[in-house]
Coordinates of C-alpha atoms and ligand atoms in Angstrom, one line a residue:
M134 CA 0.1 -20.3 -10.5
S135 CA 1.3 -19.8 -6.9
I136 CA 1.9 -16.3 -5.5
L137 CA 3.6 -15.5 -2.3
V138 CA 2.1 -12.4 -0.7
T139 CA 4.4 -10.9 1.9
G140 CA 2.5 -8.5 4.2
G141 CA -0.7 -10.2 3.0
A142 CA -2.5 -9.6 6.3
G143 CA -2.0 -5.8 6.0
Y144 CA -4.3 -3.3 4.5
I145 CA -3.4 -3.4 0.8
G146 CA -2.2 -7.0 0.9
S147 CA -5.4 -8.4 2.3
H148 CA -7.5 -6.6 -0.3
T149 CA -5.2 -7.7 -3.1
V150 CA -5.4 -11.4 -1.9
I151 CA -9.1 -11.3 -2.6
L152 CA -8.7 -10.2 -6.2
L153 CA -5.8 -12.6 -6.8
I154 CA -7.9 -15.5 -5.6
E155 CA -10.9 -14.4 -7.7
A156 CA -8.5 -14.3 -10.7
G157 CA -7.6 -17.9 -10.1
Y158 CA -4.2 -17.7 -8.3
D159 CA -3.1 -20.0 -5.5
I160 CA -2.1 -17.7 -2.6
V161 CA 0.4 -18.1 0.2
I162 CA 0.4 -15.3 2.8
F163 CA 3.5 -14.5 4.8
D164 CA 3.4 -11.9 7.6
N165 CA 4.9 -11.3 10.9
F166 CA 1.7 -9.5 12.1
C167 CA 3.7 -6.5 13.4
N168 CA 1.1 -4.3 11.9
A169 CA -1.8 -6.6 11.2
S170 CA -4.4 -8.8 12.8
K171 CA -5.0 -12.5 12.1
E172 CA -8.7 -11.6 12.0
A173 CA -8.0 -9.8 8.7
I174 CA -7.1 -13.2 7.2
K175 CA -10.2 -14.8 8.6
R176 CA -12.3 -12.1 7.0
V177 CA -10.6 -12.6 3.6
E178 CA -11.3 -16.4 4.0
K179 CA -14.9 -15.6 4.7
I180 CA -15.1 -13.6 1.5
V181 CA -13.3 -16.1 -0.8
G182 CA -15.0 -19.1 0.9
H183 CA -11.9 -21.2 1.8
K184 CA -8.8 -21.3 4.0
I185 CA -5.6 -19.6 2.8
A186 CA -2.1 -21.0 3.4
T187 CA -0.6 -18.6 5.9
F188 CA 2.9 -18.5 7.4
E189 CA 3.8 -16.4 10.4
G190 CA 7.3 -15.2 9.8
D191 CA 9.7 -12.3 9.1
V192 CA 11.1 -11.4 5.7
R193 CA 14.4 -10.8 7.4
N194 CA 14.5 -14.3 8.6
R195 CA 15.9 -16.8 6.0
E196 CA 14.6 -19.8 7.9
D197 CA 11.1 -18.5 8.0
L198 CA 11.1 -17.9 4.3
T199 CA 12.8 -21.2 3.5
K200 CA 9.9 -23.0 5.1
V201 CA 7.6 -21.4 2.6
F202 CA 9.7 -22.0 -0.5
K203 CA 10.4 -25.6 0.5
S204 CA 6.7 -26.4 0.9
H205 CA 5.2 -24.4 -2.0
N206 CA 6.3 -24.0 -5.5
I207 CA 6.1 -20.2 -5.7
D208 CA 6.0 -18.6 -9.1
A209 CA 6.1 -15.0 -8.1
V210 CA 6.1 -12.8 -5.1
I211 CA 4.1 -9.6 -4.3
H212 CA 6.2 -7.9 -1.7
F213 CA 4.0 -5.7 0.5
A214 CA 5.8 -6.4 3.8
G215 CA 7.3 -3.3 5.2
L216 CA 7.0 -0.5 7.8
K217 CA 5.3 2.7 6.6
A218 CA 5.1 5.3 9.3
V219 CA 7.0 8.4 8.2
G220 CA 7.3 9.9 11.7
E221 CA 8.6 6.7 13.2
S222 CA 11.1 6.3 10.4
V223 CA 12.6 9.7 11.3
E224 CA 12.9 8.7 15.0
N225 CA 14.1 5.2 14.3
P226 CA 15.7 5.1 10.8
L227 CA 17.7 1.9 11.4
K228 CA 14.5 0.0 12.2
Y229 CA 13.2 1.1 8.8
Y230 CA 16.4 0.3 6.9
D231 CA 16.6 -3.1 8.5
N232 CA 13.0 -4.0 8.0
N233 CA 12.4 -2.6 4.5
V234 CA 15.8 -2.7 2.8
N235 CA 17.5 -5.7 4.5
G236 CA 14.1 -7.6 4.5
T237 CA 13.9 -7.2 0.7
A238 CA 17.5 -8.3 0.2
V239 CA 17.0 -11.5 2.3
L240 CA 13.7 -12.2 0.5
C241 CA 15.4 -11.9 -3.0
E242 CA 18.2 -14.1 -1.9
V243 CA 15.9 -16.9 -0.8
M244 CA 13.7 -16.4 -3.9
A245 CA 16.8 -16.8 -6.2
E246 CA 17.9 -19.9 -4.2
Y247 CA 14.5 -21.5 -5.1
G248 CA 14.6 -20.3 -8.8
C249 CA 11.7 -17.8 -8.2
K250 CA 12.8 -14.5 -9.9
S251 CA 9.5 -12.6 -10.3
I252 CA 8.7 -9.8 -7.9
V253 CA 6.2 -7.0 -7.7
F254 CA 7.3 -4.4 -5.2
S255 CA 5.2 -1.9 -3.2
S256 CA 6.9 1.4 -3.9
S257 CA 5.4 4.8 -3.3
A258 CA 4.8 8.2 -4.7
T259 CA 7.0 9.4 -1.9
V260 CA 10.0 8.6 -4.1
Y261 CA 9.3 11.8 -6.1
G262 CA 9.9 14.0 -3.0
D263 CA 8.6 17.4 -3.6
P264 CA 7.8 17.3 -7.4
H265 CA 8.6 20.3 -9.5
T266 CA 5.2 20.1 -11.1
T267 CA 2.1 17.9 -11.4
P268 CA 0.8 15.5 -12.7
I269 CA 3.8 13.2 -11.9
V270 CA 5.2 10.9 -14.6
E271 CA 7.5 8.0 -13.9
S272 CA 10.5 9.7 -15.4
F273 CA 10.5 12.6 -12.8
P274 CA 13.6 13.0 -10.7
L275 CA 13.7 10.8 -7.6
F276 CA 14.2 12.2 -4.1
A277 CA 13.1 11.3 -0.6
T278 CA 12.4 13.7 2.2
N279 CA 12.5 11.1 5.0
P280 CA 14.0 7.7 5.9
Y281 CA 10.8 5.8 5.0
G282 CA 11.0 7.3 1.5
R283 CA 14.6 6.5 1.2
T284 CA 14.0 2.9 2.0
K285 CA 11.6 2.8 -1.0
L286 CA 14.2 4.5 -3.2
F287 CA 17.0 2.2 -2.1
V288 CA 14.9 -0.9 -2.6
E289 CA 14.0 0.3 -6.1
E290 CA 17.7 0.8 -6.8
M291 CA 18.6 -2.5 -5.3
L292 CA 16.1 -4.3 -7.5
R293 CA 17.4 -2.5 -10.6
D294 CA 20.9 -3.6 -9.7
L295 CA 19.7 -7.1 -9.2
Y296 CA 18.2 -7.1 -12.7
V297 CA 21.5 -5.8 -14.2
S298 CA 23.3 -8.7 -12.5
D299 CA 20.9 -11.3 -13.7
N300 CA 18.4 -10.5 -16.6
D301 CA 16.3 -13.5 -15.6
W302 CA 14.7 -11.4 -12.9
K303 CA 11.2 -10.0 -13.7
I304 CA 10.6 -6.9 -11.6
V305 CA 7.7 -4.5 -11.4
L306 CA 7.9 -1.5 -9.2
L307 CA 4.5 -0.1 -8.4
R308 CA 4.4 3.5 -7.1
Y309 CA 1.2 3.9 -5.1
F310 CA -0.3 7.2 -4.5
N311 CA -2.8 7.5 -1.5
P312 CA -4.7 4.2 -1.0
V313 CA -8.0 4.6 0.8
G314 CA -11.4 2.8 0.9
A315 CA -12.3 -0.7 1.7
H316 CA -13.8 -3.9 0.3
D317 CA -17.5 -3.2 -0.4
L318 CA -18.8 -5.9 2.0
G319 CA -17.8 -3.7 4.9
I320 CA -16.0 -6.5 6.8
M321 CA -12.4 -5.5 5.9
G322 CA -10.6 -2.2 5.8
E323 CA -7.7 -0.2 7.1
D324 CA -7.2 -0.7 10.8
P325 CA -4.2 1.4 11.9
N326 CA -2.6 0.9 15.3
G327 CA -3.0 4.0 17.6
I328 CA -3.4 7.4 16.1
P329 CA -3.7 7.1 12.3
N330 CA -0.9 8.7 10.2
N331 CA -3.1 8.9 7.1
L332 CA -6.0 11.3 6.5
M333 CA -8.8 8.9 5.6
P334 CA -8.7 6.7 8.7
F335 CA -8.5 9.8 10.8
I336 CA -11.5 11.3 9.1
A337 CA -13.4 8.0 9.5
Q338 CA -12.5 7.7 13.2
T339 CA -13.6 11.3 13.8
A340 CA -16.9 10.7 12.0
V341 CA -17.6 7.5 14.1
G342 CA -16.9 9.5 17.3
K343 CA -13.6 7.9 18.3
R344 CA -11.7 11.1 17.9
E345 CA -12.8 14.6 18.8
S346 CA -11.7 16.5 15.7
L347 CA -9.5 16.2 12.7
S348 CA -6.2 18.2 12.7
I349 CA -5.5 19.5 9.2
F350 CA -1.8 20.2 8.8
G351 CA -1.5 23.5 6.9
G352 CA -4.2 25.8 5.5
D353 CA -1.8 28.1 3.7
Y354 CA -0.5 25.9 0.9
D355 CA -0.6 27.2 -2.7
T356 CA -3.8 25.3 -3.6
P357 CA -7.3 26.5 -4.2
D358 CA -8.5 26.1 -0.6
G359 CA -5.1 26.2 1.1
T360 CA -5.0 22.5 2.1
G361 CA -2.8 19.8 0.6
I362 CA -3.8 18.0 -2.5
R363 CA -3.3 14.2 -3.0
D364 CA -4.3 11.5 -5.4
Y365 CA -6.5 9.2 -3.4
I366 CA -7.0 5.8 -4.9
H367 CA -9.5 3.1 -3.9
V368 CA -7.7 0.1 -2.4
M369 CA -9.6 -2.3 -4.7
D370 CA -8.5 -0.4 -7.8
L371 CA -4.9 -0.6 -6.4
A372 CA -5.4 -4.3 -5.8
D373 CA -6.5 -4.7 -9.4
G374 CA -3.2 -3.1 -10.5
H375 CA -1.3 -6.0 -8.9
V376 CA -3.5 -8.6 -10.7
K377 CA -2.7 -6.7 -14.0
A378 CA 1.0 -6.6 -13.1
L379 CA 1.1 -10.3 -12.7
E380 CA -0.4 -10.8 -16.1
I381 CA 2.5 -9.1 -17.8
I382 CA 5.4 -10.0 -15.5
K383 CA 6.6 -13.1 -17.4
N384 CA 7.1 -11.2 -20.6
L385 CA 9.2 -8.3 -19.2
S386 CA 12.6 -7.5 -20.6
E387 CA 13.3 -4.5 -18.3
V388 CA 12.5 -3.4 -14.8
M389 CA 9.1 -1.8 -15.1
T390 CA 8.1 1.2 -13.0
I391 CA 4.5 2.2 -12.9
N392 CA 2.5 4.9 -11.1
L393 CA -0.8 3.6 -9.6
G394 CA -3.0 6.7 -9.0
T395 CA -6.2 8.1 -10.4
G396 CA -4.8 11.3 -11.9
N397 CA -7.2 13.4 -9.8
G398 CA -6.1 15.6 -7.0
Y399 CA -8.4 16.2 -4.1
S400 CA -7.7 18.6 -1.2
V401 CA -8.1 17.7 2.5
L402 CA -11.2 19.8 2.7
D403 CA -12.6 18.1 -0.5
M404 CA -12.2 14.7 1.3
V405 CA -13.8 16.0 4.5
K406 CA -16.8 17.2 2.5
A407 CA -17.1 13.9 0.5
F408 CA -16.9 11.9 3.7
E409 CA -19.6 14.0 5.4
K410 CA -21.8 13.4 2.4
A411 CA -21.2 9.6 2.4
S412 CA -21.6 9.2 6.2
G413 CA -24.2 11.8 7.0
K414 CA -21.9 12.7 9.9
K415 CA -20.2 16.0 10.7
V416 CA -16.4 15.8 10.7
P417 CA -15.2 18.6 13.0
Y418 CA -11.7 19.9 12.1
K419 CA -9.2 22.5 13.0
I420 CA -6.4 23.8 10.9
V421 CA -3.0 23.5 12.6
P422 CA 0.5 24.3 11.4
R423 CA 2.1 22.5 8.5
R424 CA 3.8 19.1 9.2
A425 CA 7.5 19.0 8.3
G426 CA 8.1 17.3 5.0
D427 CA 4.6 17.6 3.7
I428 CA 4.2 19.0 0.2
A429 CA 1.4 21.0 -1.4
K430 CA 0.4 18.9 -4.3
C431 CA 0.9 15.3 -5.4
F432 CA -1.0 13.5 -8.0
A433 CA -0.2 11.0 -10.7
D434 CA -0.2 10.9 -14.4
P435 CA -1.5 7.3 -14.7
S436 CA -1.3 7.0 -18.5
Y437 CA 1.7 4.6 -18.5
A438 CA -0.3 2.1 -16.3
K439 CA -3.1 2.3 -18.9
E440 CA -0.7 1.8 -21.7
V441 CA 1.3 -1.1 -20.3
L442 CA -1.1 -2.8 -17.9
G443 CA -4.5 -1.9 -19.5
W444 CA -5.3 -0.6 -16.0
E445 CA -7.0 2.5 -14.8
A446 CA -8.7 3.4 -11.5
K447 CA -12.5 3.1 -11.8
R448 CA -13.9 4.1 -8.4
S449 CA -14.9 7.6 -7.5
I450 CA -14.1 9.7 -4.4
D451 CA -17.7 9.1 -3.3
E452 CA -17.2 5.3 -3.5
M453 CA -13.9 5.6 -1.6
C454 CA -15.8 7.4 1.2
Q455 CA -18.9 5.2 1.2
D456 CA -16.8 2.0 1.4
T457 CA -14.6 3.4 4.2
W458 CA -17.7 4.5 6.1
R459 CA -19.3 1.0 5.8
W460 CA -16.2 -0.6 7.2
Q461 CA -15.6 2.0 10.0
S462 CA -19.3 2.3 11.1
R463 CA -19.7 -1.5 11.3
N464 CA -16.3 -2.1 12.9
P465 CA -15.6 1.0 15.0
D466 CA -12.7 -0.9 16.7
G467 CA -11.4 -2.4 13.5
Y468 CA -10.3 -6.0 13.9
K469 CA -9.5 -5.6 17.6
N470 CA -12.6 -7.1 19.1
K471 CA -11.7 -10.4 17.4
G472 CA -8.4 -11.4 19.0
K473 CA -5.7 -9.1 17.6
Ligands
LIG185 N1 -0.8 2.6 2.7 C1 -0.1 3.6 2.1 O1 -0.4 4.7 2.2 C2 1.1 3.2 1.2 C3 1.5 4.1 0.2 C4 2.6 3.7 -0.6 C5 3.2 2.5 -0.4 N2 2.8 1.7 0.6 C6 3.5 0.4 0.8 O2 2.7 -0.7 0.6 C7 3.0 -1.8 1.4 C8 1.8 -2.2 2.1 O3 1.2 -1.1 2.9 P1 -0.1 -1.2 3.8 O4 -0.7 0.1 3.8 O5 -0.9 -2.4 3.4 O6 0.7 -1.4 5.2 P2 0.3 -2.5 6.4 O7 1.2 -2.1 7.5 O8 -1.1 -2.6 6.6 O9 0.9 -3.8 5.7 C9 2.2 -4.2 5.8 C10 2.2 -5.7 6.3 O10 3.6 -6.1 6.3 C11 3.8 -6.8 7.6 N3 5.2 -6.7 7.8 C12 5.9 -5.6 8.1 N4 7.2 -5.9 8.3 C13 7.3 -7.3 8.1 C14 8.4 -8.2 8.1 N5 9.7 -7.8 8.4 N6 8.2 -9.5 7.9 C15 6.9 -9.9 7.6 N7 5.8 -9.1 7.5 C16 6.1 -7.8 7.8 C17 2.9 -6.1 8.6 O11 2.5 -6.9 9.7 C18 1.6 -5.8 7.7 O12 0.7 -6.8 7.7 C19 4.1 -1.3 2.4 O13 5.3 -1.7 1.8 C20 4.0 0.2 2.3 O14 5.2 0.9 2.5 C21 1.7 2.0 1.4

């Protein structure tokens, strides 16, 4: 079975490609490299032991996509390609609507043209906005607090409309909580451009000495230690959720929406402590004012994923930190030293 992985050179995509290949799928990667390095694909190839068909192209570009569908018989698409920086989406919303919403519309049109109607979409826990309670179940009301979140919400709605218009579509919406960690060989991991937006790469870069100290946004939330609580999930567990989604996709008779989280909430200070333990390094930090749009607590009820996919996250917070540290300490400059 051939799977097209859009955004396959990115953080979650590259880790997922490894598990898909190990599960026996033929993989085609499609990426415009706007937030990824070609070196990431070389490292994946090193791990799996062979070359991977790779197309450089943009999901908004019909011709780029047509080249892929003409030359490969694609059975399903895992659609990771998208922009994900919340702050940038506030400053430049049209860039986000164009890339994430329009990009998905063009992709689905080309898929339909070639008779490929199975798609797994990377959605996000951000579609729950500021949830009225935790843990979060899939039926909670949906709301977005920023343009990035709205692009996820709109794409979810667009894909539901697509299914209503044509029941041949097989659609899985995976709502990720907070992906962290890295492949355990230490040669691949998250490599953000510039100042990291997410906590874990910031902690890791601070521990390795690239940043002076970690700024913790808000120490006065209504949580046990005052810092925000999130559901951190190891990227390899998340990747495994995609393999499981592909196993069921052919039999779907409705759009399936699934939380991928661990069900455990950890505070920022919990993460700092766990990282210090895993790395043996001190992570200096300072508490600064809250960041607009951040919420106190967000963690999943992952029981539906267990029920319908037979999936649950297996890796602990210690493994998340150890694997991140292995990657960060061996590759302090990420993929950059190898021809980004
Ligand atoms: N990392 C997270 O915290 C998180 C949480 C929830 C959801 N998601 C979603 O999961 C997906 C993957 O996230 P990630 O963390 O791996 O991000 P990433 O930036 O590492 O990967 C996205 C990839 O898509 C590519 N891309 C972007 N726009 C493209 C376009 N128009 N055409 C072709 N390629 C394009 C980028 O070059 C990159 O390789 C994204 O859709 C993101 O919104 C991520």
